[in-house]
Short mmCIF file of C-alpha atoms in Angstrom, two decimals:
data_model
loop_
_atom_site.label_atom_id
_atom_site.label_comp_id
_atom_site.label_asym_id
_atom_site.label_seq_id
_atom_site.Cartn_x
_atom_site.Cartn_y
_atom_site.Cartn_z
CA UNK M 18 55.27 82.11 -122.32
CA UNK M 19 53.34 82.75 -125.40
CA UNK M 20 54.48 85.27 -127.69
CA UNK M 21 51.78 88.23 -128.18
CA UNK M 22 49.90 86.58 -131.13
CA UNK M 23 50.10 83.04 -130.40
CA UNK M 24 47.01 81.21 -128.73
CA UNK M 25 47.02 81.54 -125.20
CA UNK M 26 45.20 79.27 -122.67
CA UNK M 27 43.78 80.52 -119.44
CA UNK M 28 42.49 78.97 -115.87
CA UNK M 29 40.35 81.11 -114.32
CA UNK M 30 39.39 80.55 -110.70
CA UNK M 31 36.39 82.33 -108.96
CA UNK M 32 35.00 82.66 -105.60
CA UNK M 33 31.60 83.79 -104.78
CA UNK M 34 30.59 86.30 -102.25
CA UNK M 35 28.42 85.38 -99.56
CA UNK M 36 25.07 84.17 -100.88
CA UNK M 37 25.96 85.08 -104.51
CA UNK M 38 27.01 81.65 -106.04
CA UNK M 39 24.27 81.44 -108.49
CA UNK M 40 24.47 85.16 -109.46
CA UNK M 41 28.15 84.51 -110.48
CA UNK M 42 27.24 81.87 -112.51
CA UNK M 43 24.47 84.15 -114.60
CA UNK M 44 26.95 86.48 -114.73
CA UNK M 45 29.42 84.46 -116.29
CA UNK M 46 27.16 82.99 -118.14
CA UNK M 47 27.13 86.67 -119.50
CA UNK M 48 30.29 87.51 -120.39
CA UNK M 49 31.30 84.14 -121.78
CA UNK M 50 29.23 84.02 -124.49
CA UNK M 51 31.21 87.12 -125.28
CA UNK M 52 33.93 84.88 -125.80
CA UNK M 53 33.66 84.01 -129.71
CA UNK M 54 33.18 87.36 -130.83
CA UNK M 55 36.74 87.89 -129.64
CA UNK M 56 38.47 84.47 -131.60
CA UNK M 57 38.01 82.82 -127.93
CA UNK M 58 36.25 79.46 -126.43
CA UNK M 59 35.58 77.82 -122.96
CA UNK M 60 37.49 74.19 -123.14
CA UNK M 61 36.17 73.27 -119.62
CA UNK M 62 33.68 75.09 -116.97
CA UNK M 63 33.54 73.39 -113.78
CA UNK M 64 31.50 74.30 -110.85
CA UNK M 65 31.46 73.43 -107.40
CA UNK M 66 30.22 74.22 -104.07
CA UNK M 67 33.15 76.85 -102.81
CA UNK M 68 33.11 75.32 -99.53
CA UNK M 69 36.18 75.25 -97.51
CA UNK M 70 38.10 77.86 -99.38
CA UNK M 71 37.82 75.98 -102.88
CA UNK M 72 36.44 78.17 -106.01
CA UNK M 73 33.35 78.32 -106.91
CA UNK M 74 33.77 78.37 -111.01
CA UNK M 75 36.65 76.77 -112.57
CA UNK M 76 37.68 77.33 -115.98
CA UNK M 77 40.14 76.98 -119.02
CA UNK M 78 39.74 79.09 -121.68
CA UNK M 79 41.29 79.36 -125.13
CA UNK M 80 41.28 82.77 -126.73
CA UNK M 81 43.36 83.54 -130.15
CA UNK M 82 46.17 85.94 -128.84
CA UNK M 83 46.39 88.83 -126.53
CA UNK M 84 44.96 91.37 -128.78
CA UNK M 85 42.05 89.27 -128.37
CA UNK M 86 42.48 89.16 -125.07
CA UNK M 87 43.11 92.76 -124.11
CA UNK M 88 39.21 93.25 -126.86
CA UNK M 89 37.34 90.58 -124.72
CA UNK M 90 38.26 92.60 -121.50
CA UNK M 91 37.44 95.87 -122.82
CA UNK M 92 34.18 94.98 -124.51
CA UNK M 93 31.69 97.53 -123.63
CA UNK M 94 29.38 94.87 -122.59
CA UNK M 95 31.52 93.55 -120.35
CA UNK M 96 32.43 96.63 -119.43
CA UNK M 97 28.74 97.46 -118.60
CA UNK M 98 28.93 94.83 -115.96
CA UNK M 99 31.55 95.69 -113.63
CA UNK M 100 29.35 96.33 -110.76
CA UNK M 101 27.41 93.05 -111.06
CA UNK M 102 30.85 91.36 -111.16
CA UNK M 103 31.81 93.43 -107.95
CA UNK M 104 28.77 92.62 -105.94
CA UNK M 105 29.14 88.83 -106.87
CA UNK M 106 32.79 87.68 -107.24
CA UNK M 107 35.34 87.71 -103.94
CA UNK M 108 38.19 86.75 -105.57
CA UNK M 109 39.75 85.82 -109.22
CA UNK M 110 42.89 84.36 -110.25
CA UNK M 111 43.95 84.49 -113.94
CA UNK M 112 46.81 82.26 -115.04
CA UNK M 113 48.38 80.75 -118.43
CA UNK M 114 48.23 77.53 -119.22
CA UNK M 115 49.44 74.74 -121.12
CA UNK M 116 46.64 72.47 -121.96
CA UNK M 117 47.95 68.61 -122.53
CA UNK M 118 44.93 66.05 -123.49
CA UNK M 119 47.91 63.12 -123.20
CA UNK M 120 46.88 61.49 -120.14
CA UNK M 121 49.41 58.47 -121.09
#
């Protein structure tokens, strides 16, 4: 586990309420762009269809420590959107990461 001001990496899986699939996606469309304000970036955004139990969003993202972290998720702006995320996402899981490009 990273210590508290080392990089961290994060997958972050998301399911969409019924009906709301392109709603999450403007709204995380949002809140990721509040990303480099916060010394973070999206490596990889994936979307599929959520259909038999899979996630709807997919994504690993890079932010510079978890001071930036515990910033990003306190920004006001995000902040500001709580009930837009309530009414769209069912379910999140959060985990670290270790991001390998080798694929030898």
């Amino acid at each position: 586990m990273p210590n508290s001001l080392s990089p961290i990496h994060l997958c972050c899986l998301l399911w969409a309420r019924a009906d709301t699939a392109e709603a999450l996606t403007r709204y995380e469309d949002t809140v990721l762009g509040l990303l480099p304000e916060h010394r973070g970036v999206v490596l990889s955004r994936v979307v599929g269809d959520g259909h038999d139990g899979t996630p709807h969003e997919v994504q690993v993202l890079r932010i510079a420590d978890r001071d930036a972290l515990e910033a990003y998720l306190a920004d006001p702006r995000r902040v500001a959107l709580a009930d837009e995320r309530n009414r769209v996402i069912a379910r999140t899981e959060v985990f670290d990461v270790d991001v390998r490009t080798d694929t030898g």
